[in-house]
Amino acid sequence: MTTLNQDFLWGNSTSSMQTEGAWNVDGKGPSVYDIKEAGEHSTDWKVAIDEYHRYPEDVEWMAKMNMNCYRFQISWSRVCPEGDGAFNEAGIAFYDRLIDELLAHGIEPMICLYHFDMPLSLAKRYNGFVSREAMAAFVRYGKEMLKRFAGKVKYWITFNEHNCFTYNPGLDSGGNLTAPRDIHTLYALSHHTLLAHAKLTAFIRSHYPDLKIGGMLAYAEIYPASSDPEDVEATRRIDEFVNNNYLDVFAHGHYSPEVLHFMAEADLMSLIEPGDLETLAQTTSDFIAFSYYASSAIDHTKIDQQAPVNWWFEQGTVPNPHLVSSEWGWQIDPTGFKNALTKIWNQTGLPVFPIENGLGVREQWDGEHPIDDTYRINYHRDHIQALKAAVRDYGVPVLGYLGWGLIDIPSSKGDIDKRYGAVYVNRTNHELCDLRRIPKRSFEWFQKAFGSNGEDLS
């Protein structure tokens, strides 16, 4: 049996636009998410689960589930309505209250500074992180949040799933409204956000040496669809561009040589200004955080070989016949989770912290009985067992395990029907209902699993 360290962190991970609601109260400025309208299978972002007003109740649910860590995001436009310039004291006071509530319940707060909800003003003025102006504004915002909360919050990450800026989703994640959706725009978003991460890491090193800052990526565990050497090579190249390049920056302070070669060949080196590489080189992360939900298989015959490698992941992904898929086509793979933990540690030499893991399922409460979500118990049990195996078999230093959205929230596409939680929130995409919180069957399982430090997974 593997016994995890007694300071192991168990908990929940969310984003502000998926939890807070209160989109226009107490001085909050608009973000790019606030202008998104509801669709047939999605809600708008105006209420979410109303955690802005209900956070004491939600923190109480976390404490009852024996969580000792909550990773949340500060809404940039809530604390700085224009994205730059004056700060909003009412917005900052909200996060101060939330942090105090967490600490009062023995829950370690972890702050994420950006989870794709660019302040609308910066998106309109600069196309967000396409420009260095928005990057500089982000650094000013990040420094202010550190000044406000460094005394209470030990763990920090700058960008959620940072490596999304290296493939197609990144074109929608950095506040770009009108810049061309091409490889130059993608690399501008990627480079400018990595510079921002490095600058804030340097600020922490010089001003708050006791804090811990990590780089975070959406780890893509990928396999060749066959033993065809072309499948193997395509998989290796995708791995280098999507995963390893960011790990090199986070851990070693430099880009992957293969990625730099591509940038030179694709006439992208003009994005790197004098001093940029020195900025990346001067700091490294304390740990590597990552999200993991599923793995993918790569078929090179589906790929446009003339396209940049950055587009290959989405082009080449095919179903893996050896794995079961969720309703959304995400293939459940605990062994891939074990491999991801181990490969990240082997490449970086840094402690590893999985801060998103979960299973999205359509669920509907009957108004009386708890939802029987045994499938969720099985999913998390299998992944926690895989984590413990990585610690036991390969010596991986793992800091904690955070489930994603363990109190129901709208998915990243705004679909509340895709539920990840152990606590049901009574609303639909188009009807708020009473927003009541109702524990599912998995709630008691998480109580045991977290409360026993991962020993009781029965």
Short mmCIF file of C-alpha atoms in Angstrom, two decimals:
data_model
loop_
_atom_site.label_atom_id
_atom_site.label_comp_id
_atom_site.label_asym_id
_atom_site.label_seq_id
_atom_site.Cartn_x
_atom_site.Cartn_y
_atom_site.Cartn_z
CA MET A 1 0.00 0.00 0.00
CA THR A 2 1.26 3.49 -0.84
CA THR A 3 1.02 6.06 1.94
CA LEU A 4 1.03 9.64 0.71
CA ASN A 5 2.67 12.48 2.62
CA GLN A 6 0.55 13.87 5.43
CA ASP A 7 0.67 17.33 3.84
CA PHE A 8 -0.81 15.98 0.60
CA LEU A 9 -3.41 18.39 -0.82
CA TRP A 10 -6.88 17.14 -1.78
CA GLY A 11 -9.50 19.41 -3.22
CA ASN A 12 -11.39 21.23 -5.91
CA SER A 13 -10.46 23.37 -8.90
CA THR A 14 -12.62 25.92 -10.75
CA SER A 15 -12.59 29.18 -12.71
CA SER A 16 -14.27 32.47 -11.86
CA MET A 17 -16.51 32.73 -14.92
CA GLN A 18 -17.81 29.19 -14.28
CA THR A 19 -18.60 29.81 -10.62
CA GLU A 20 -19.03 33.42 -9.56
CA GLY A 21 -21.77 34.96 -11.68
CA ALA A 22 -22.37 38.54 -10.45
CA TRP A 23 -21.08 39.64 -13.82
CA ASN A 24 -21.87 43.36 -13.39
CA VAL A 25 -22.01 44.01 -9.63
CA ASP A 26 -19.69 45.83 -7.22
CA GLY A 27 -17.74 47.55 -9.96
CA LYS A 28 -16.78 44.52 -12.04
CA GLY A 29 -15.87 45.34 -15.63
CA PRO A 30 -16.95 43.18 -18.59
CA SER A 31 -14.86 40.26 -19.81
CA VAL A 32 -14.98 38.52 -23.17
CA TYR A 33 -17.19 35.86 -21.55
CA ASP A 34 -19.78 38.35 -20.35
CA ILE A 35 -20.84 39.13 -23.92
CA LYS A 36 -21.33 35.47 -24.87
CA GLU A 37 -25.01 34.62 -25.29
CA ALA A 38 -26.77 31.40 -24.35
CA GLY A 39 -27.19 28.80 -27.09
CA GLU A 40 -29.27 25.69 -27.57
CA HIS A 41 -26.87 23.65 -25.42
CA SER A 42 -25.22 26.36 -23.34
CA THR A 43 -25.96 29.07 -20.83
CA ASP A 44 -24.65 32.61 -20.66
CA TRP A 45 -22.12 33.53 -17.97
CA LYS A 46 -24.12 36.04 -15.96
CA VAL A 47 -25.02 33.80 -12.98
CA ALA A 48 -23.03 30.55 -13.30
CA ILE A 49 -23.62 28.97 -9.84
CA ASP A 50 -23.67 32.37 -8.07
CA GLU A 51 -20.64 31.57 -5.92
CA TYR A 52 -20.03 35.31 -5.56
CA HIS A 53 -22.98 35.39 -3.16
CA ARG A 54 -22.95 31.76 -2.01
CA TYR A 55 -19.25 31.14 -1.38
CA PRO A 56 -19.69 30.50 2.38
CA GLU A 57 -22.06 27.65 1.57
CA ASP A 58 -19.75 26.22 -1.08
CA VAL A 59 -16.72 26.41 1.19
CA GLU A 60 -18.77 24.57 3.80
CA TRP A 61 -19.49 21.80 1.27
CA MET A 62 -15.76 21.59 0.49
CA ALA A 63 -14.92 21.28 4.17
CA LYS A 64 -17.55 18.57 4.63
CA MET A 65 -15.93 16.70 1.72
CA ASN A 66 -12.63 16.84 3.67
CA MET A 67 -10.91 19.03 1.11
CA ASN A 68 -7.81 20.87 2.24
CA CYS A 69 -7.12 22.83 -0.98
CA TYR A 70 -9.16 24.99 -3.37
CA ARG A 71 -7.66 26.32 -6.55
CA PHE A 72 -9.69 29.27 -7.83
CA GLN A 73 -9.16 32.06 -10.31
CA ILE A 74 -9.21 35.78 -9.71
CA SER A 75 -11.38 37.49 -12.32
CA TRP A 76 -9.05 40.10 -13.82
CA SER A 77 -11.93 42.41 -14.79
CA ARG A 78 -13.49 42.13 -11.31
CA VAL A 79 -10.40 43.56 -9.64
CA CYS A 80 -9.31 45.82 -12.53
CA PRO A 81 -12.38 46.68 -14.63
CA GLU A 82 -10.50 47.95 -17.70
CA GLY A 83 -7.75 45.36 -17.43
CA ASP A 84 -5.26 48.14 -16.74
CA GLY A 85 -5.27 51.26 -14.61
CA ALA A 86 -7.38 51.67 -11.50
CA PHE A 87 -8.10 48.69 -9.28
CA ASN A 88 -11.55 47.93 -7.90
CA GLU A 89 -11.41 47.64 -4.12
CA ALA A 90 -14.84 45.99 -3.88
CA GLY A 91 -13.69 43.20 -6.20
CA ILE A 92 -10.45 42.72 -4.29
CA ALA A 93 -12.40 42.61 -1.02
CA PHE A 94 -14.46 39.69 -2.36
CA TYR A 95 -11.36 37.56 -2.85
CA ASP A 96 -10.06 38.63 0.55
CA ARG A 97 -13.28 37.34 2.13
CA LEU A 98 -13.14 34.11 0.10
CA ILE A 99 -9.54 33.44 1.13
CA ASP A 100 -10.35 34.10 4.80
CA GLU A 101 -13.32 31.72 4.58
CA LEU A 102 -11.12 29.00 3.11
CA LEU A 103 -8.42 29.45 5.72
CA ALA A 104 -11.01 29.40 8.51
CA HIS A 105 -12.06 25.94 7.27
CA GLY A 106 -8.50 24.62 7.01
CA ILE A 107 -8.48 24.83 3.19
CA GLU A 108 -5.28 25.94 1.44
CA PRO A 109 -6.07 28.52 -1.28
CA MET A 110 -4.32 28.35 -4.64
CA ILE A 111 -4.68 31.35 -6.97
CA CYS A 112 -4.77 31.21 -10.76
CA LEU A 113 -4.44 34.64 -12.35
CA TYR A 114 -5.91 33.91 -15.80
CA HIS A 115 -8.47 31.39 -17.02
CA PHE A 116 -9.28 32.71 -20.51
CA ASP A 117 -11.64 35.54 -19.45
CA MET A 118 -9.74 38.51 -20.87
CA PRO A 119 -11.08 41.92 -19.83
CA LEU A 120 -13.18 43.09 -22.77
CA SER A 121 -11.45 46.46 -22.88
CA LEU A 122 -8.05 44.87 -23.53
CA ALA A 123 -9.52 42.48 -26.06
CA LYS A 124 -11.03 45.38 -28.02
CA ARG A 125 -7.96 47.62 -27.78
CA TYR A 126 -5.18 45.11 -28.37
CA ASN A 127 -6.67 41.72 -29.32
CA GLY A 128 -5.57 40.66 -25.87
CA PHE A 129 -2.27 38.84 -25.60
CA VAL A 130 -1.61 39.21 -29.31
CA SER A 131 -0.02 42.46 -28.13
CA ARG A 132 2.74 43.22 -25.68
CA GLU A 133 0.57 45.97 -24.18
CA ALA A 134 -1.88 43.43 -22.76
CA MET A 135 1.04 41.32 -21.56
CA ALA A 136 2.43 44.31 -19.66
CA ALA A 137 -1.01 45.05 -18.19
CA PHE A 138 -1.29 41.45 -17.01
CA VAL A 139 2.06 41.68 -15.24
CA ARG A 140 0.90 44.86 -13.46
CA TYR A 141 -2.33 43.13 -12.43
CA GLY A 142 -0.45 40.03 -11.25
CA LYS A 143 1.99 42.06 -9.16
CA GLU A 144 -0.90 43.87 -7.47
CA MET A 145 -2.63 40.60 -6.61
CA LEU A 146 0.61 39.27 -5.17
CA LYS A 147 1.00 42.39 -3.05
CA ARG A 148 -2.56 41.99 -1.77
CA PHE A 149 -2.61 38.24 -1.07
CA ALA A 150 0.97 36.98 -0.69
CA GLY A 151 0.57 36.94 3.08
CA LYS A 152 -2.33 34.48 2.88
CA VAL A 153 -1.80 32.42 -0.30
CA LYS A 154 1.23 30.17 -0.77
CA TYR A 155 0.50 28.51 -4.13
CA TRP A 156 0.18 30.48 -7.39
CA ILE A 157 -0.17 29.77 -11.09
CA THR A 158 -0.27 32.41 -13.79
CA PHE A 159 -2.18 30.84 -16.70
CA ASN A 160 -4.65 27.99 -16.70
CA GLU A 161 -3.71 25.27 -19.20
CA HIS A 162 -1.00 27.54 -20.56
CA ASN A 163 -0.09 25.29 -23.48
CA CYS A 164 -3.53 25.82 -25.03
CA PHE A 165 -1.77 28.80 -26.59
CA THR A 166 0.26 26.42 -28.71
CA TYR A 167 -2.61 24.80 -30.64
CA ASN A 168 -5.99 25.79 -32.01
CA PRO A 169 -7.92 26.51 -28.74
CA GLY A 170 -5.38 29.21 -27.96
CA LEU A 171 -6.76 31.42 -30.72
CA ASP A 172 -9.93 31.79 -28.62
CA SER A 173 -8.31 31.89 -25.18
CA GLY A 174 -6.13 34.99 -25.20
CA GLY A 175 -8.65 37.71 -25.94
CA ASN A 176 -8.12 37.80 -29.68
CA LEU A 177 -11.14 39.33 -31.44
CA THR A 178 -9.95 40.40 -34.90
CA ALA A 179 -6.34 39.31 -35.48
CA PRO A 180 -5.90 36.63 -38.20
CA ARG A 181 -6.42 33.10 -36.94
CA ASP A 182 -3.03 31.98 -38.18
CA ILE A 183 0.24 30.61 -36.88
CA HIS A 184 1.74 34.06 -36.32
CA THR A 185 -1.15 35.06 -34.03
CA LEU A 186 -0.89 31.77 -32.14
CA TYR A 187 2.83 32.17 -31.49
CA ALA A 188 2.35 35.80 -30.45
CA LEU A 189 -0.20 34.67 -27.85
CA SER A 190 2.11 31.90 -26.68
CA HIS A 191 5.29 33.97 -26.49
CA HIS A 192 3.73 36.97 -24.76
CA THR A 193 2.02 34.86 -22.10
CA LEU A 194 5.21 32.90 -21.42
CA LEU A 195 7.05 36.20 -20.98
CA ALA A 196 4.36 37.32 -18.53
CA HIS A 197 4.76 34.07 -16.60
CA ALA A 198 8.53 34.57 -16.44
CA LYS A 199 8.23 38.20 -15.30
CA LEU A 200 5.84 37.30 -12.49
CA THR A 201 8.01 34.36 -11.48
CA ALA A 202 10.98 36.75 -11.22
CA PHE A 203 8.85 39.14 -9.14
CA ILE A 204 7.95 36.36 -6.72
CA ARG A 205 11.58 35.27 -6.44
CA SER A 206 12.72 38.79 -5.58
CA HIS A 207 9.85 39.86 -3.33
CA TYR A 208 8.15 36.71 -1.94
CA PRO A 209 10.73 33.90 -1.83
CA ASP A 210 8.52 31.75 0.42
CA LEU A 211 5.74 31.50 -2.17
CA LYS A 212 5.46 28.65 -4.67
CA ILE A 213 4.69 29.32 -8.33
CA GLY A 214 4.04 26.64 -10.92
CA GLY A 215 3.62 26.44 -14.65
CA MET A 216 0.43 24.68 -15.71
CA LEU A 217 -0.45 22.83 -18.89
CA ALA A 218 -3.31 20.77 -20.25
CA TYR A 219 -1.26 17.60 -20.52
CA ALA A 220 -1.97 15.74 -23.73
CA GLU A 221 -1.14 12.08 -23.24
CA ILE A 222 -1.01 10.78 -26.82
CA TYR A 223 -0.26 7.42 -28.41
CA PRO A 224 0.49 6.41 -31.99
CA ALA A 225 -2.65 4.87 -33.48
CA SER A 226 -0.46 2.05 -34.78
CA SER A 227 3.17 0.92 -34.89
CA ASP A 228 3.54 2.59 -38.30
CA PRO A 229 6.72 4.70 -37.96
CA GLU A 230 4.82 7.65 -39.47
CA ASP A 231 2.28 7.48 -36.64
CA VAL A 232 5.11 7.27 -34.12
CA GLU A 233 6.91 10.28 -35.59
CA ALA A 234 3.76 12.40 -35.78
CA THR A 235 2.98 11.56 -32.14
CA ARG A 236 6.50 12.47 -31.03
CA ARG A 237 6.36 15.81 -32.83
CA ILE A 238 2.95 16.71 -31.38
CA ASP A 239 4.24 15.79 -27.92
CA GLU A 240 7.23 18.09 -28.40
CA PHE A 241 5.17 21.09 -29.53
CA VAL A 242 2.14 20.68 -27.24
CA ASN A 243 3.73 19.35 -24.03
CA ASN A 244 7.51 19.37 -23.93
CA ASN A 245 8.12 22.89 -25.23
CA TYR A 246 6.18 24.39 -22.33
CA LEU A 247 7.78 22.02 -19.84
CA ASP A 248 11.19 23.17 -21.10
CA VAL A 249 10.23 26.80 -20.43
CA PHE A 250 8.70 26.11 -17.02
CA ALA A 251 11.55 23.93 -15.76
CA HIS A 252 14.64 24.99 -17.71
CA GLY A 253 13.92 28.52 -18.93
CA HIS A 254 14.23 27.91 -22.66
CA TYR A 255 12.22 26.88 -25.70
CA SER A 256 12.54 23.42 -27.24
CA PRO A 257 15.28 23.44 -29.91
CA GLU A 258 12.86 21.82 -32.36
CA VAL A 259 10.26 24.54 -31.76
CA LEU A 260 12.86 27.30 -32.18
CA HIS A 261 13.93 25.70 -35.46
CA PHE A 262 10.33 25.73 -36.65
CA MET A 263 9.94 29.37 -35.64
CA ALA A 264 12.99 30.28 -37.69
CA GLU A 265 11.73 28.33 -40.71
CA ALA A 266 8.22 29.86 -40.39
CA ASP A 267 9.51 33.45 -40.14
CA LEU A 268 8.30 33.80 -36.55
CA MET A 269 11.55 34.85 -34.87
CA SER A 270 10.60 38.52 -35.15
CA LEU A 271 8.24 37.88 -32.22
CA ILE A 272 11.29 37.38 -30.00
CA GLU A 273 12.66 40.81 -29.13
CA PRO A 274 16.08 41.54 -27.59
CA GLY A 275 16.12 40.38 -23.97
CA ASP A 276 13.15 38.02 -24.29
CA LEU A 277 15.13 34.79 -24.15
CA GLU A 278 17.12 36.14 -21.21
CA THR A 279 13.81 36.87 -19.44
CA LEU A 280 12.68 33.28 -19.96
CA ALA A 281 16.05 31.95 -18.80
CA GLN A 282 16.26 33.75 -15.48
CA THR A 283 13.51 31.89 -13.64
CA THR A 284 12.04 28.41 -13.34
CA SER A 285 8.95 27.02 -11.63
CA ASP A 286 8.67 25.39 -8.20
CA PHE A 287 6.28 22.70 -9.43
CA ILE A 288 4.43 21.62 -12.56
CA ALA A 289 0.64 21.73 -12.41
CA PHE A 290 -1.49 20.11 -15.07
CA SER A 291 -4.99 19.07 -16.05
CA TYR A 292 -5.73 15.54 -17.20
CA TYR A 293 -9.03 14.08 -18.31
CA ALA A 294 -8.35 11.65 -21.15
CA SER A 295 -5.78 10.45 -23.67
CA SER A 296 -5.76 10.49 -27.48
CA ALA A 297 -4.41 8.42 -30.37
CA ILE A 298 -2.75 9.95 -33.44
CA ASP A 299 -3.20 8.74 -37.03
CA HIS A 300 -0.72 10.44 -39.36
CA THR A 301 -2.94 9.83 -42.41
CA LYS A 302 -5.45 12.34 -41.02
CA ILE A 303 -2.82 15.07 -40.83
CA ASP A 304 -2.06 17.75 -43.40
CA GLN A 305 1.71 17.32 -43.53
CA GLN A 306 2.10 20.81 -44.98
CA ALA A 307 0.38 22.37 -41.96
CA PRO A 308 2.33 23.51 -38.89
CA VAL A 309 2.68 20.84 -36.21
CA ASN A 310 0.57 23.05 -33.94
CA TRP A 311 -2.53 22.01 -35.90
CA TRP A 312 -1.71 18.30 -36.00
CA PHE A 313 -3.16 17.34 -32.59
CA GLU A 314 -6.70 18.17 -33.61
CA GLN A 315 -6.27 16.93 -37.18
CA GLY A 316 -4.77 13.56 -36.27
CA THR A 317 -6.77 12.46 -33.20
CA VAL A 318 -8.74 9.23 -33.72
CA PRO A 319 -10.57 6.92 -31.29
CA ASN A 320 -8.44 4.43 -29.38
CA PRO A 321 -10.18 1.03 -29.65
CA HIS A 322 -8.66 -0.09 -26.35
CA LEU A 323 -10.40 2.59 -24.26
CA VAL A 324 -13.96 3.48 -23.25
CA SER A 325 -15.20 6.97 -24.16
CA SER A 326 -17.43 9.39 -22.31
CA GLU A 327 -20.50 10.81 -24.00
CA TRP A 328 -18.31 13.66 -25.24
CA GLY A 329 -15.75 11.32 -26.78
CA TRP A 330 -13.14 11.75 -24.05
CA GLN A 331 -11.36 8.42 -23.61
CA ILE A 332 -10.95 7.30 -20.01
CA ASP A 333 -7.35 6.26 -19.34
CA PRO A 334 -5.98 6.07 -15.78
CA THR A 335 -2.77 4.44 -17.07
CA GLY A 336 -2.22 7.54 -19.20
CA PHE A 337 -2.53 9.60 -16.02
CA LYS A 338 0.20 7.51 -14.36
CA ASN A 339 2.39 7.95 -17.45
CA ALA A 340 1.76 11.72 -17.52
CA LEU A 341 2.80 12.14 -13.89
CA THR A 342 5.96 10.16 -14.49
CA LYS A 343 6.98 11.77 -17.78
CA ILE A 344 6.54 15.29 -16.40
CA TRP A 345 8.75 14.46 -13.42
CA ASN A 346 11.36 12.72 -15.56
CA GLN A 347 11.61 15.70 -17.92
CA THR A 348 11.53 18.51 -15.37
CA GLY A 349 12.82 17.09 -12.09
CA LEU A 350 10.12 19.15 -10.35
CA PRO A 351 7.29 18.10 -8.03
CA VAL A 352 4.08 17.42 -9.94
CA PHE A 353 0.59 18.64 -9.05
CA PRO A 354 -2.46 17.43 -11.01
CA ILE A 355 -4.99 20.21 -10.36
CA GLU A 356 -7.79 19.17 -12.74
CA ASN A 357 -9.20 15.68 -13.18
CA GLY A 358 -12.78 14.59 -13.61
CA LEU A 359 -15.59 13.04 -15.62
CA GLY A 360 -18.39 15.03 -17.26
CA VAL A 361 -21.79 13.28 -17.42
CA ARG A 362 -25.39 14.35 -18.11
CA GLU A 363 -27.30 14.13 -14.83
CA GLN A 364 -30.73 15.22 -13.67
CA TRP A 365 -31.95 15.31 -10.10
CA ASP A 366 -35.41 13.81 -9.52
CA GLY A 367 -36.13 16.26 -6.70
CA GLU A 368 -35.93 13.62 -4.00
CA HIS A 369 -33.14 11.03 -4.20
CA PRO A 370 -29.38 11.60 -4.44
CA ILE A 371 -27.97 11.02 -7.91
CA ASP A 372 -26.26 7.62 -8.11
CA ASP A 373 -22.99 8.55 -9.83
CA THR A 374 -21.06 5.34 -9.26
CA TYR A 375 -19.33 5.99 -12.60
CA ARG A 376 -17.76 9.11 -11.07
CA ILE A 377 -16.55 7.16 -8.05
CA ASN A 378 -14.98 4.58 -10.36
CA TYR A 379 -13.30 7.25 -12.47
CA HIS A 380 -11.71 9.07 -9.55
CA ARG A 381 -10.81 5.87 -7.70
CA ASP A 382 -8.97 4.56 -10.75
CA HIS A 383 -7.09 7.83 -11.24
CA ILE A 384 -6.12 8.16 -7.57
CA GLN A 385 -4.89 4.56 -7.63
CA ALA A 386 -2.85 5.40 -10.73
CA LEU A 387 -1.39 8.42 -8.93
CA LYS A 388 -0.43 6.28 -5.95
CA ALA A 389 1.17 3.77 -8.30
CA ALA A 390 3.29 6.54 -9.87
CA VAL A 391 4.49 7.48 -6.38
CA ARG A 392 5.11 3.87 -5.35
CA ASP A 393 6.53 2.39 -8.57
CA TYR A 394 8.46 5.33 -10.01
CA GLY A 395 9.08 7.65 -7.06
CA VAL A 396 7.18 10.60 -8.51
CA PRO A 397 6.91 13.48 -6.00
CA VAL A 398 3.22 14.46 -6.16
CA LEU A 399 1.97 17.45 -4.17
CA GLY A 400 -1.76 16.79 -4.33
CA TYR A 401 -4.83 15.88 -6.34
CA LEU A 402 -7.58 18.34 -7.24
CA GLY A 403 -10.77 17.25 -8.93
CA TRP A 404 -12.38 19.55 -11.46
CA GLY A 405 -15.65 21.20 -10.59
CA LEU A 406 -16.55 18.95 -7.66
CA ILE A 407 -19.45 21.32 -7.11
CA ASP A 408 -21.30 21.41 -10.46
CA ILE A 409 -20.43 24.32 -12.75
CA PRO A 410 -21.06 25.05 -16.43
CA SER A 411 -18.47 23.37 -18.64
CA SER A 412 -15.87 25.42 -20.51
CA LYS A 413 -18.36 25.76 -23.37
CA GLY A 414 -21.11 26.91 -21.01
CA ASP A 415 -22.99 23.59 -20.83
CA ILE A 416 -24.27 22.90 -17.30
CA ASP A 417 -25.54 19.53 -18.56
CA LYS A 418 -21.92 18.33 -18.64
CA ARG A 419 -21.58 17.88 -14.90
CA TYR A 420 -18.38 17.01 -13.04
CA GLY A 421 -19.45 17.52 -9.45
CA ALA A 422 -20.03 15.44 -6.36
CA VAL A 423 -22.52 18.16 -5.41
CA TYR A 424 -25.42 18.83 -7.79
CA VAL A 425 -26.38 22.46 -8.44
CA ASN A 426 -30.07 22.76 -9.25
CA ARG A 427 -30.16 24.72 -12.48
CA THR A 428 -30.25 24.02 -16.22
CA ASN A 429 -28.77 25.86 -19.17
CA HIS A 430 -31.87 28.01 -19.54
CA GLU A 431 -33.53 27.93 -16.10
CA LEU A 432 -31.85 28.98 -12.86
CA CYS A 433 -34.27 27.05 -10.62
CA ASP A 434 -33.23 27.58 -6.99
CA LEU A 435 -29.47 26.87 -7.37
CA ARG A 436 -29.79 24.48 -4.44
CA ARG A 437 -26.74 22.31 -3.67
CA ILE A 438 -27.52 18.57 -3.34
CA PRO A 439 -24.80 15.98 -2.61
CA LYS A 440 -24.61 13.02 -4.98
CA ARG A 441 -23.66 9.49 -4.00
CA SER A 442 -20.01 10.26 -4.79
CA PHE A 443 -19.97 12.94 -2.07
CA GLU A 444 -19.62 10.40 0.75
CA TRP A 445 -16.95 8.53 -1.25
CA PHE A 446 -14.88 11.72 -1.58
CA GLN A 447 -15.33 12.31 2.15
CA LYS A 448 -13.70 8.94 2.82
CA ALA A 449 -11.06 9.21 0.12
CA PHE A 450 -9.91 12.71 1.03
CA GLY A 451 -10.39 12.26 4.76
CA SER A 452 -8.21 9.11 4.79
CA ASN A 453 -5.45 10.76 2.70
CA GLY A 454 -6.29 8.41 -0.17
CA GLU A 455 -6.12 5.24 1.93
CA ASP A 456 -9.84 4.36 1.87
CA LEU A 457 -10.98 4.16 -1.75
CA SER A 458 -13.61 1.51 -1.11
#
